[in-house]
Amino acid sequence: MAAISEEMVLLLALIALTILLSMGVLLTRDNFFSAMYMSATLIMVASIYAFFGIQPLFILIIFIFVGVTGIVTVALAATFRSEPEKASPGFWGPLALTTALIVAISLSTSLRHHPESGMGAIQFELGGFLGNPGYILLIISLTSLGILLMLSVLKMIGGVNECR
Amino acid sequence: MQIDALTLSALYIASFVLLLIGYLTVISSKDLIRVLISLELMFGGVFLSLIPLFTSLPNPAFGIALISIFTSSSELLVLIAAIIIFDRKNKSLSTGLVRVGGERT
Protein backbone atom coordinates (compact mmCIF):
# COMPACT_ATOMS: atom_id res chain seq x y z
CA MET A 1 0.00 0.00 0.00
CA ALA A 2 1.37 3.39 -0.97
CA ALA A 3 2.34 5.70 1.89
CA ILE A 4 0.07 8.69 2.45
CA SER A 5 1.86 11.97 1.81
CA GLU A 6 2.02 14.85 4.29
CA GLU A 7 -0.26 16.92 2.03
CA MET A 8 -2.86 14.16 2.11
CA VAL A 9 -2.68 13.99 5.90
CA LEU A 10 -3.22 17.77 6.07
CA LEU A 11 -6.19 17.55 3.68
CA LEU A 12 -7.75 14.71 5.68
CA ALA A 13 -7.26 16.74 8.89
CA LEU A 14 -8.98 19.76 7.28
CA ILE A 15 -11.87 17.57 6.10
CA ALA A 16 -12.20 15.91 9.52
CA LEU A 17 -12.29 19.34 11.21
CA THR A 18 -14.93 20.53 8.70
CA ILE A 19 -17.16 17.52 9.42
CA LEU A 20 -16.69 17.86 13.20
CA LEU A 21 -17.68 21.55 13.08
CA SER A 22 -20.72 20.74 10.94
CA MET A 23 -21.72 18.10 13.51
CA GLY A 24 -21.73 20.98 15.99
CA VAL A 25 -24.45 22.66 13.89
CA LEU A 26 -26.58 19.53 14.12
CA LEU A 27 -26.02 18.70 17.77
CA THR A 28 -26.04 22.10 19.50
CA ARG A 29 -29.43 23.18 20.84
CA ASP A 30 -28.91 26.93 20.70
CA ASN A 31 -29.36 28.65 17.31
CA PHE A 32 -26.66 31.22 18.10
CA PHE A 33 -23.97 28.58 18.62
CA SER A 34 -25.36 26.66 15.66
CA ALA A 35 -24.78 29.74 13.46
CA MET A 36 -21.26 30.12 14.88
CA TYR A 37 -20.46 26.49 14.07
CA MET A 38 -21.88 27.01 10.55
CA SER A 39 -19.58 30.01 9.98
CA ALA A 40 -16.59 28.00 11.23
CA THR A 41 -17.53 25.14 8.87
CA LEU A 42 -17.62 27.53 5.91
CA ILE A 43 -14.22 28.96 6.93
CA MET A 44 -12.86 25.40 6.83
CA VAL A 45 -14.43 24.84 3.38
CA ALA A 46 -12.70 28.03 2.21
CA SER A 47 -9.45 26.76 3.76
CA ILE A 48 -9.71 23.57 1.66
CA TYR A 49 -9.90 25.82 -1.43
CA ALA A 50 -6.79 27.68 -0.21
CA PHE A 51 -5.08 24.32 0.34
CA PHE A 52 -5.54 23.56 -3.37
CA GLY A 53 -4.17 27.00 -4.32
CA ILE A 54 -7.50 28.56 -5.37
CA GLN A 55 -7.09 31.72 -3.29
CA PRO A 56 -9.66 33.89 -5.17
CA LEU A 57 -12.45 31.52 -4.10
CA PHE A 58 -11.09 31.44 -0.54
CA ILE A 59 -11.47 35.23 -0.42
CA LEU A 60 -14.93 35.15 -2.05
CA ILE A 61 -16.28 32.50 0.32
CA ILE A 62 -14.83 34.27 3.37
CA PHE A 63 -16.07 37.75 2.27
CA ILE A 64 -19.48 36.87 0.86
CA PHE A 65 -20.51 33.66 2.59
CA VAL A 66 -18.95 34.10 6.01
CA GLY A 67 -18.62 37.90 6.05
CA VAL A 68 -22.08 38.79 4.75
CA THR A 69 -24.63 35.98 5.03
CA GLY A 70 -22.84 34.20 7.88
CA ILE A 71 -22.58 37.29 10.08
CA VAL A 72 -26.18 38.31 9.29
CA THR A 73 -27.32 34.80 10.24
CA VAL A 74 -25.34 34.95 13.50
CA ALA A 75 -26.87 38.39 14.22
CA LEU A 76 -30.36 37.06 13.38
CA ALA A 77 -29.85 34.02 15.63
CA ALA A 78 -28.64 36.30 18.44
CA THR A 79 -31.56 38.75 17.99
CA PHE A 80 -34.33 36.16 17.75
CA ARG A 81 -32.85 34.02 20.48
CA SER A 82 -35.38 31.46 21.64
CA GLU A 83 -35.33 28.70 24.22
CA PRO A 84 -32.86 26.00 23.16
CA GLU A 85 -34.67 23.00 21.74
CA LYS A 86 -33.64 19.42 21.84
CA ALA A 87 -32.21 18.46 18.47
CA SER A 88 -33.74 15.13 17.54
CA PRO A 89 -32.93 14.31 13.93
CA GLY A 90 -35.30 11.56 12.87
CA PHE A 91 -34.78 9.30 9.87
CA TRP A 92 -30.99 9.68 10.16
CA GLY A 93 -30.45 5.96 9.52
CA PRO A 94 -32.07 5.73 6.06
CA LEU A 95 -30.60 9.10 5.05
CA ALA A 96 -27.07 8.10 6.08
CA LEU A 97 -27.47 4.76 4.29
CA THR A 98 -28.75 6.44 1.12
CA THR A 99 -25.84 8.93 1.23
CA ALA A 100 -23.29 6.13 1.70
CA LEU A 101 -24.82 4.19 -1.21
CA ILE A 102 -24.81 7.24 -3.52
CA VAL A 103 -21.17 8.02 -2.63
CA ALA A 104 -20.08 4.41 -3.14
CA ILE A 105 -21.90 3.94 -6.48
CA SER A 106 -20.88 7.32 -7.92
CA LEU A 107 -17.22 6.93 -6.90
CA SER A 108 -16.89 3.35 -8.14
CA THR A 109 -18.60 4.19 -11.45
CA SER A 110 -16.49 7.30 -11.92
CA LEU A 111 -13.19 5.58 -11.14
CA ARG A 112 -14.02 2.50 -13.26
CA HIS A 113 -15.29 4.23 -16.40
CA HIS A 114 -13.38 7.53 -16.29
CA PRO A 115 -10.23 6.81 -14.27
CA GLU A 116 -8.49 10.00 -15.36
CA SER A 117 -11.41 12.41 -15.08
CA GLY A 118 -11.14 14.98 -12.32
CA MET A 119 -7.52 14.03 -11.66
CA GLY A 120 -4.34 15.98 -12.15
CA ALA A 121 -2.93 19.22 -10.82
CA ILE A 122 -5.03 22.37 -10.35
CA GLN A 123 -3.55 25.17 -12.45
CA PHE A 124 -5.91 28.09 -12.02
CA GLU A 125 -4.80 31.67 -12.63
CA LEU A 126 -7.09 34.62 -11.99
CA GLY A 127 -5.38 36.59 -14.79
CA GLY A 128 -6.42 33.95 -17.33
CA PHE A 129 -10.00 34.08 -16.06
CA LEU A 130 -10.26 37.87 -16.13
CA GLY A 131 -8.68 38.00 -19.62
CA ASN A 132 -11.86 36.52 -21.11
CA PRO A 133 -14.51 39.22 -21.84
CA GLY A 134 -17.29 36.64 -21.40
CA TYR A 135 -16.35 36.13 -17.77
CA ILE A 136 -16.17 39.91 -17.18
CA LEU A 137 -19.76 40.10 -18.50
CA LEU A 138 -20.68 37.29 -16.09
CA ILE A 139 -19.24 39.21 -13.12
CA ILE A 140 -21.06 42.43 -14.16
CA SER A 141 -24.34 40.51 -14.59
CA LEU A 142 -24.00 38.84 -11.19
CA THR A 143 -23.19 42.16 -9.52
CA SER A 144 -26.29 43.71 -11.15
CA LEU A 145 -28.35 40.74 -9.96
CA GLY A 146 -27.08 41.28 -6.42
CA ILE A 147 -27.89 45.02 -6.47
CA LEU A 148 -31.39 44.42 -7.90
CA LEU A 149 -32.10 41.75 -5.31
CA MET A 150 -30.95 43.98 -2.47
CA LEU A 151 -33.21 46.79 -3.73
CA SER A 152 -36.12 44.32 -3.87
CA VAL A 153 -35.34 43.14 -0.35
CA LEU A 154 -35.33 46.74 0.91
CA LYS A 155 -38.73 47.26 -0.75
CA MET A 156 -40.06 44.01 0.76
CA ILE A 157 -39.01 45.04 4.26
CA GLY A 158 -40.49 48.49 3.80
CA GLY A 159 -37.68 50.85 2.81
CA VAL A 160 -34.59 52.21 4.51
CA ASN A 161 -36.59 54.16 7.12
CA GLU A 162 -38.28 50.95 8.27
CA CYS A 163 -34.90 49.28 8.84
CA ARG A 164 -33.78 51.92 11.36
CA MET B 1 -1.38 19.48 -5.06
CA GLN B 2 -2.07 16.58 -7.40
CA ILE B 3 -5.64 15.26 -7.18
CA ASP B 4 -5.58 11.45 -7.22
CA ALA B 5 -8.31 8.87 -6.59
CA LEU B 6 -7.90 9.09 -2.80
CA THR B 7 -8.15 12.90 -2.77
CA LEU B 8 -11.15 12.76 -5.09
CA SER B 9 -12.90 10.24 -2.83
CA ALA B 10 -12.12 12.27 0.30
CA LEU B 11 -13.54 15.45 -1.27
CA TYR B 12 -16.74 13.81 -2.52
CA ILE B 13 -17.33 11.95 0.75
CA ALA B 14 -16.83 15.20 2.74
CA SER B 15 -19.22 16.97 0.38
CA PHE B 16 -21.90 14.28 0.76
CA VAL B 17 -21.47 14.19 4.56
CA LEU B 18 -21.92 18.00 4.76
CA LEU B 19 -25.08 17.69 2.64
CA LEU B 20 -26.36 14.85 4.87
CA ILE B 21 -25.74 16.88 8.04
CA GLY B 22 -27.57 19.82 6.41
CA TYR B 23 -30.56 17.60 5.59
CA LEU B 24 -30.62 16.17 9.12
CA THR B 25 -30.53 19.69 10.56
CA VAL B 26 -33.50 20.70 8.37
CA ILE B 27 -35.47 17.63 9.48
CA SER B 28 -34.79 18.32 13.16
CA SER B 29 -35.38 22.08 12.98
CA LYS B 30 -38.38 23.67 14.62
CA ASP B 31 -37.72 27.29 13.70
CA LEU B 32 -36.85 29.10 10.48
CA ILE B 33 -33.41 30.36 11.56
CA ARG B 34 -32.21 26.77 11.91
CA VAL B 35 -33.52 26.06 8.39
CA LEU B 36 -31.47 29.04 7.13
CA ILE B 37 -28.35 27.78 8.93
CA SER B 38 -28.74 24.29 7.45
CA LEU B 39 -29.19 25.74 3.94
CA GLU B 40 -25.89 27.60 4.27
CA LEU B 41 -24.27 24.38 5.45
CA MET B 42 -25.59 22.53 2.40
CA PHE B 43 -24.15 25.22 0.10
CA GLY B 44 -20.78 24.54 1.78
CA GLY B 45 -21.10 20.91 0.69
CA VAL B 46 -21.87 22.01 -2.87
CA PHE B 47 -18.76 24.24 -2.94
CA LEU B 48 -16.59 21.30 -1.84
CA SER B 49 -17.85 19.14 -4.71
CA LEU B 50 -16.68 21.79 -7.23
CA ILE B 51 -12.96 21.42 -6.43
CA PRO B 52 -12.22 18.41 -8.74
CA LEU B 53 -13.66 20.36 -11.70
CA PHE B 54 -10.72 22.80 -11.41
CA THR B 55 -8.30 20.10 -12.62
CA SER B 56 -9.77 19.75 -16.12
CA LEU B 57 -11.68 23.04 -16.68
CA PRO B 58 -10.23 25.71 -14.36
CA ASN B 59 -11.85 28.82 -15.88
CA PRO B 60 -15.40 27.41 -16.36
CA ALA B 61 -15.12 25.89 -12.86
CA PHE B 62 -14.32 29.33 -11.42
CA GLY B 63 -17.27 30.79 -13.37
CA ILE B 64 -19.61 28.10 -11.99
CA ALA B 65 -18.28 28.73 -8.48
CA LEU B 66 -18.87 32.50 -8.92
CA ILE B 67 -22.47 31.90 -10.09
CA SER B 68 -23.05 29.51 -7.17
CA ILE B 69 -21.68 31.96 -4.60
CA PHE B 70 -23.60 34.98 -5.94
CA THR B 71 -26.94 33.21 -6.45
CA SER B 72 -26.83 31.28 -3.17
CA SER B 73 -25.87 34.32 -1.11
CA SER B 74 -28.59 36.41 -2.83
CA GLU B 75 -31.09 33.64 -2.15
CA LEU B 76 -30.05 33.48 1.50
CA LEU B 77 -30.34 37.26 1.92
CA VAL B 78 -33.86 37.18 0.43
CA LEU B 79 -34.67 34.33 2.83
CA ILE B 80 -33.37 36.42 5.75
CA ALA B 81 -35.69 39.27 4.68
CA ALA B 82 -38.58 36.79 4.41
CA ILE B 83 -37.85 35.52 7.93
CA ILE B 84 -37.93 39.09 9.29
CA ILE B 85 -41.29 39.73 7.55
CA PHE B 86 -42.60 36.38 8.82
CA ASP B 87 -41.69 37.34 12.38
CA ARG B 88 -43.38 40.74 12.04
CA LYS B 89 -46.57 39.08 10.84
CA ASN B 90 -46.74 36.04 13.12
CA LYS B 91 -44.59 37.12 16.13
CA SER B 92 -42.96 33.72 15.92
CA LEU B 93 -40.41 31.85 13.82
CA SER B 94 -41.81 28.37 14.35
CA THR B 95 -41.92 26.15 11.27
CA GLY B 96 -45.36 24.98 12.45
CA LEU B 97 -46.78 28.37 11.41
CA VAL B 98 -45.55 28.08 7.82
CA ARG B 99 -48.38 27.26 5.44
CA VAL B 100 -48.24 26.09 1.85
CA GLY B 101 -48.56 28.95 -0.69
CA GLY B 102 -52.27 28.86 -1.52
CA GLU B 103 -53.43 27.33 1.75
CA ARG B 104 -56.08 29.28 3.63
CA THR B 105 -57.23 28.78 7.20
GROMACS .gro file of C-alpha atoms in nm:
model
  269
    1MET     CA    1   0.000   0.000   0.000
    2ALA     CA    2   0.137   0.339  -0.097
    3ALA     CA    3   0.234   0.570   0.189
    4ILE     CA    4   0.007   0.869   0.245
    5SER     CA    5   0.186   1.197   0.181
    6GLU     CA    6   0.202   1.485   0.429
    7GLU     CA    7  -0.026   1.692   0.203
    8MET     CA    8  -0.286   1.416   0.211
    9VAL     CA    9  -0.268   1.399   0.590
   10LEU     CA   10  -0.322   1.777   0.607
   11LEU     CA   11  -0.619   1.755   0.368
   12LEU     CA   12  -0.775   1.471   0.568
   13ALA     CA   13  -0.726   1.674   0.889
   14LEU     CA   14  -0.898   1.976   0.728
   15ILE     CA   15  -1.187   1.757   0.610
   16ALA     CA   16  -1.220   1.591   0.952
   17LEU     CA   17  -1.229   1.934   1.121
   18THR     CA   18  -1.493   2.053   0.870
   19ILE     CA   19  -1.716   1.752   0.942
   20LEU     CA   20  -1.669   1.786   1.320
   21LEU     CA   21  -1.768   2.155   1.308
   22SER     CA   22  -2.072   2.074   1.094
   23MET     CA   23  -2.172   1.810   1.351
   24GLY     CA   24  -2.173   2.098   1.599
   25VAL     CA   25  -2.445   2.266   1.389
   26LEU     CA   26  -2.658   1.953   1.412
   27LEU     CA   27  -2.602   1.870   1.777
   28THR     CA   28  -2.604   2.210   1.950
   29ARG     CA   29  -2.943   2.318   2.084
   30ASP     CA   30  -2.891   2.693   2.070
   31ASN     CA   31  -2.936   2.865   1.731
   32PHE     CA   32  -2.666   3.122   1.810
   33PHE     CA   33  -2.397   2.858   1.862
   34SER     CA   34  -2.536   2.666   1.566
   35ALA     CA   35  -2.478   2.974   1.346
   36MET     CA   36  -2.126   3.012   1.488
   37TYR     CA   37  -2.046   2.649   1.407
   38MET     CA   38  -2.188   2.701   1.055
   39SER     CA   39  -1.958   3.001   0.998
   40ALA     CA   40  -1.659   2.800   1.123
   41THR     CA   41  -1.753   2.514   0.887
   42LEU     CA   42  -1.762   2.753   0.591
   43ILE     CA   43  -1.422   2.896   0.693
   44MET     CA   44  -1.286   2.540   0.683
   45VAL     CA   45  -1.443   2.484   0.338
   46ALA     CA   46  -1.270   2.803   0.221
   47SER     CA   47  -0.945   2.676   0.376
   48ILE     CA   48  -0.971   2.357   0.166
   49TYR     CA   49  -0.990   2.582  -0.143
   50ALA     CA   50  -0.679   2.768  -0.021
   51PHE     CA   51  -0.508   2.432   0.034
   52PHE     CA   52  -0.554   2.356  -0.337
   53GLY     CA   53  -0.417   2.700  -0.432
   54ILE     CA   54  -0.750   2.856  -0.537
   55GLN     CA   55  -0.709   3.172  -0.329
   56PRO     CA   56  -0.966   3.389  -0.517
   57LEU     CA   57  -1.245   3.152  -0.410
   58PHE     CA   58  -1.109   3.144  -0.054
   59ILE     CA   59  -1.147   3.523  -0.042
   60LEU     CA   60  -1.493   3.515  -0.205
   61ILE     CA   61  -1.628   3.250   0.032
   62ILE     CA   62  -1.483   3.427   0.337
   63PHE     CA   63  -1.607   3.775   0.227
   64ILE     CA   64  -1.948   3.687   0.086
   65PHE     CA   65  -2.051   3.366   0.259
   66VAL     CA   66  -1.895   3.410   0.601
   67GLY     CA   67  -1.862   3.790   0.605
   68VAL     CA   68  -2.208   3.879   0.475
   69THR     CA   69  -2.463   3.598   0.503
   70GLY     CA   70  -2.284   3.420   0.788
   71ILE     CA   71  -2.258   3.729   1.008
   72VAL     CA   72  -2.618   3.831   0.929
   73THR     CA   73  -2.732   3.480   1.024
   74VAL     CA   74  -2.534   3.495   1.350
   75ALA     CA   75  -2.687   3.839   1.422
   76LEU     CA   76  -3.036   3.706   1.338
   77ALA     CA   77  -2.985   3.402   1.563
   78ALA     CA   78  -2.864   3.630   1.844
   79THR     CA   79  -3.156   3.875   1.799
   80PHE     CA   80  -3.433   3.616   1.775
   81ARG     CA   81  -3.285   3.402   2.048
   82SER     CA   82  -3.538   3.146   2.164
   83GLU     CA   83  -3.533   2.870   2.422
   84PRO     CA   84  -3.286   2.600   2.316
   85GLU     CA   85  -3.467   2.300   2.174
   86LYS     CA   86  -3.364   1.942   2.184
   87ALA     CA   87  -3.221   1.846   1.847
   88SER     CA   88  -3.374   1.513   1.754
   89PRO     CA   89  -3.293   1.431   1.393
   90GLY     CA   90  -3.530   1.156   1.287
   91PHE     CA   91  -3.478   0.930   0.987
   92TRP     CA   92  -3.099   0.968   1.016
   93GLY     CA   93  -3.045   0.596   0.952
   94PRO     CA   94  -3.207   0.573   0.606
   95LEU     CA   95  -3.060   0.910   0.505
   96ALA     CA   96  -2.707   0.810   0.608
   97LEU     CA   97  -2.747   0.476   0.429
   98THR     CA   98  -2.875   0.644   0.112
   99THR     CA   99  -2.584   0.893   0.123
  100ALA     CA  100  -2.329   0.613   0.170
  101LEU     CA  101  -2.482   0.419  -0.121
  102ILE     CA  102  -2.481   0.724  -0.352
  103VAL     CA  103  -2.117   0.802  -0.263
  104ALA     CA  104  -2.008   0.441  -0.314
  105ILE     CA  105  -2.190   0.394  -0.648
  106SER     CA  106  -2.088   0.732  -0.792
  107LEU     CA  107  -1.722   0.693  -0.690
  108SER     CA  108  -1.689   0.335  -0.814
  109THR     CA  109  -1.860   0.419  -1.145
  110SER     CA  110  -1.649   0.730  -1.192
  111LEU     CA  111  -1.319   0.558  -1.114
  112ARG     CA  112  -1.402   0.250  -1.326
  113HIS     CA  113  -1.529   0.423  -1.640
  114HIS     CA  114  -1.338   0.753  -1.629
  115PRO     CA  115  -1.023   0.681  -1.427
  116GLU     CA  116  -0.849   1.000  -1.536
  117SER     CA  117  -1.141   1.241  -1.508
  118GLY     CA  118  -1.114   1.498  -1.232
  119MET     CA  119  -0.752   1.403  -1.166
  120GLY     CA  120  -0.434   1.598  -1.215
  121ALA     CA  121  -0.293   1.922  -1.082
  122ILE     CA  122  -0.503   2.237  -1.035
  123GLN     CA  123  -0.355   2.517  -1.245
  124PHE     CA  124  -0.591   2.809  -1.202
  125GLU     CA  125  -0.480   3.167  -1.263
  126LEU     CA  126  -0.709   3.462  -1.199
  127GLY     CA  127  -0.538   3.659  -1.479
  128GLY     CA  128  -0.642   3.395  -1.733
  129PHE     CA  129  -1.000   3.408  -1.606
  130LEU     CA  130  -1.026   3.787  -1.613
  131GLY     CA  131  -0.868   3.800  -1.962
  132ASN     CA  132  -1.186   3.652  -2.111
  133PRO     CA  133  -1.451   3.922  -2.184
  134GLY     CA  134  -1.729   3.664  -2.140
  135TYR     CA  135  -1.635   3.613  -1.777
  136ILE     CA  136  -1.617   3.991  -1.718
  137LEU     CA  137  -1.976   4.010  -1.850
  138LEU     CA  138  -2.068   3.729  -1.609
  139ILE     CA  139  -1.924   3.921  -1.312
  140ILE     CA  140  -2.106   4.243  -1.416
  141SER     CA  141  -2.434   4.051  -1.459
  142LEU     CA  142  -2.400   3.884  -1.119
  143THR     CA  143  -2.319   4.216  -0.952
  144SER     CA  144  -2.629   4.371  -1.115
  145LEU     CA  145  -2.835   4.074  -0.996
  146GLY     CA  146  -2.708   4.128  -0.642
  147ILE     CA  147  -2.789   4.502  -0.647
  148LEU     CA  148  -3.139   4.442  -0.790
  149LEU     CA  149  -3.210   4.175  -0.531
  150MET     CA  150  -3.095   4.398  -0.247
  151LEU     CA  151  -3.321   4.679  -0.373
  152SER     CA  152  -3.612   4.432  -0.387
  153VAL     CA  153  -3.534   4.314  -0.035
  154LEU     CA  154  -3.533   4.674   0.091
  155LYS     CA  155  -3.873   4.726  -0.075
  156MET     CA  156  -4.006   4.401   0.076
  157ILE     CA  157  -3.901   4.504   0.426
  158GLY     CA  158  -4.049   4.849   0.380
  159GLY     CA  159  -3.768   5.085   0.281
  160VAL     CA  160  -3.459   5.221   0.451
  161ASN     CA  161  -3.659   5.416   0.712
  162GLU     CA  162  -3.828   5.095   0.827
  163CYS     CA  163  -3.490   4.928   0.884
  164ARG     CA  164  -3.378   5.192   1.136
  165MET     CA  165  -0.138   1.948  -0.506
  166GLN     CA  166  -0.207   1.658  -0.740
  167ILE     CA  167  -0.564   1.526  -0.718
  168ASP     CA  168  -0.558   1.145  -0.722
  169ALA     CA  169  -0.831   0.887  -0.659
  170LEU     CA  170  -0.790   0.909  -0.280
  171THR     CA  171  -0.815   1.290  -0.277
  172LEU     CA  172  -1.115   1.276  -0.509
  173SER     CA  173  -1.290   1.024  -0.283
  174ALA     CA  174  -1.212   1.227   0.030
  175LEU     CA  175  -1.354   1.545  -0.127
  176TYR     CA  176  -1.674   1.381  -0.252
  177ILE     CA  177  -1.733   1.195   0.075
  178ALA     CA  178  -1.683   1.520   0.274
  179SER     CA  179  -1.922   1.697   0.038
  180PHE     CA  180  -2.190   1.428   0.076
  181VAL     CA  181  -2.147   1.419   0.456
  182LEU     CA  182  -2.192   1.800   0.476
  183LEU     CA  183  -2.508   1.769   0.264
  184LEU     CA  184  -2.636   1.485   0.487
  185ILE     CA  185  -2.574   1.688   0.804
  186GLY     CA  186  -2.757   1.982   0.641
  187TYR     CA  187  -3.056   1.760   0.559
  188LEU     CA  188  -3.062   1.617   0.912
  189THR     CA  189  -3.053   1.969   1.056
  190VAL     CA  190  -3.350   2.070   0.837
  191ILE     CA  191  -3.547   1.763   0.948
  192SER     CA  192  -3.479   1.832   1.316
  193SER     CA  193  -3.538   2.208   1.298
  194LYS     CA  194  -3.838   2.367   1.462
  195ASP     CA  195  -3.772   2.729   1.370
  196LEU     CA  196  -3.685   2.910   1.048
  197ILE     CA  197  -3.341   3.036   1.156
  198ARG     CA  198  -3.221   2.677   1.191
  199VAL     CA  199  -3.352   2.606   0.839
  200LEU     CA  200  -3.147   2.904   0.713
  201ILE     CA  201  -2.835   2.778   0.893
  202SER     CA  202  -2.874   2.429   0.745
  203LEU     CA  203  -2.919   2.574   0.394
  204GLU     CA  204  -2.589   2.760   0.427
  205LEU     CA  205  -2.427   2.438   0.545
  206MET     CA  206  -2.559   2.253   0.240
  207PHE     CA  207  -2.415   2.522   0.010
  208GLY     CA  208  -2.078   2.454   0.178
  209GLY     CA  209  -2.110   2.091   0.069
  210VAL     CA  210  -2.187   2.201  -0.287
  211PHE     CA  211  -1.876   2.424  -0.294
  212LEU     CA  212  -1.659   2.130  -0.184
  213SER     CA  213  -1.785   1.914  -0.471
  214LEU     CA  214  -1.668   2.179  -0.723
  215ILE     CA  215  -1.296   2.142  -0.643
  216PRO     CA  216  -1.222   1.841  -0.874
  217LEU     CA  217  -1.366   2.036  -1.170
  218PHE     CA  218  -1.072   2.280  -1.141
  219THR     CA  219  -0.830   2.010  -1.262
  220SER     CA  220  -0.977   1.975  -1.612
  221LEU     CA  221  -1.168   2.304  -1.668
  222PRO     CA  222  -1.023   2.571  -1.436
  223ASN     CA  223  -1.185   2.882  -1.588
  224PRO     CA  224  -1.540   2.741  -1.636
  225ALA     CA  225  -1.512   2.589  -1.286
  226PHE     CA  226  -1.432   2.933  -1.142
  227GLY     CA  227  -1.727   3.079  -1.337
  228ILE     CA  228  -1.961   2.810  -1.199
  229ALA     CA  229  -1.828   2.873  -0.848
  230LEU     CA  230  -1.887   3.250  -0.892
  231ILE     CA  231  -2.247   3.190  -1.009
  232SER     CA  232  -2.305   2.951  -0.717
  233ILE     CA  233  -2.168   3.196  -0.460
  234PHE     CA  234  -2.360   3.498  -0.594
  235THR     CA  235  -2.694   3.321  -0.645
  236SER     CA  236  -2.683   3.128  -0.317
  237SER     CA  237  -2.587   3.432  -0.111
  238SER     CA  238  -2.859   3.641  -0.283
  239GLU     CA  239  -3.109   3.364  -0.215
  240LEU     CA  240  -3.005   3.348   0.150
  241LEU     CA  241  -3.034   3.726   0.192
  242VAL     CA  242  -3.386   3.718   0.043
  243LEU     CA  243  -3.467   3.433   0.283
  244ILE     CA  244  -3.337   3.642   0.575
  245ALA     CA  245  -3.569   3.927   0.468
  246ALA     CA  246  -3.858   3.679   0.441
  247ILE     CA  247  -3.785   3.552   0.793
  248ILE     CA  248  -3.793   3.909   0.929
  249ILE     CA  249  -4.129   3.973   0.755
  250PHE     CA  250  -4.260   3.638   0.882
  251ASP     CA  251  -4.169   3.734   1.238
  252ARG     CA  252  -4.338   4.074   1.204
  253LYS     CA  253  -4.657   3.908   1.084
  254ASN     CA  254  -4.674   3.604   1.312
  255LYS     CA  255  -4.459   3.712   1.613
  256SER     CA  256  -4.296   3.372   1.592
  257LEU     CA  257  -4.041   3.185   1.382
  258SER     CA  258  -4.181   2.837   1.435
  259THR     CA  259  -4.192   2.615   1.127
  260GLY     CA  260  -4.536   2.498   1.245
  261LEU     CA  261  -4.678   2.837   1.141
  262VAL     CA  262  -4.555   2.808   0.782
  263ARG     CA  263  -4.838   2.726   0.544
  264VAL     CA  264  -4.824   2.609   0.185
  265GLY     CA  265  -4.856   2.895  -0.069
  266GLY     CA  266  -5.227   2.886  -0.152
  267GLU     CA  267  -5.343   2.733   0.175
  268ARG     CA  268  -5.608   2.928   0.363
  269THR     CA  269  -5.723   2.878   0.720
   0.00000   0.00000   0.00000
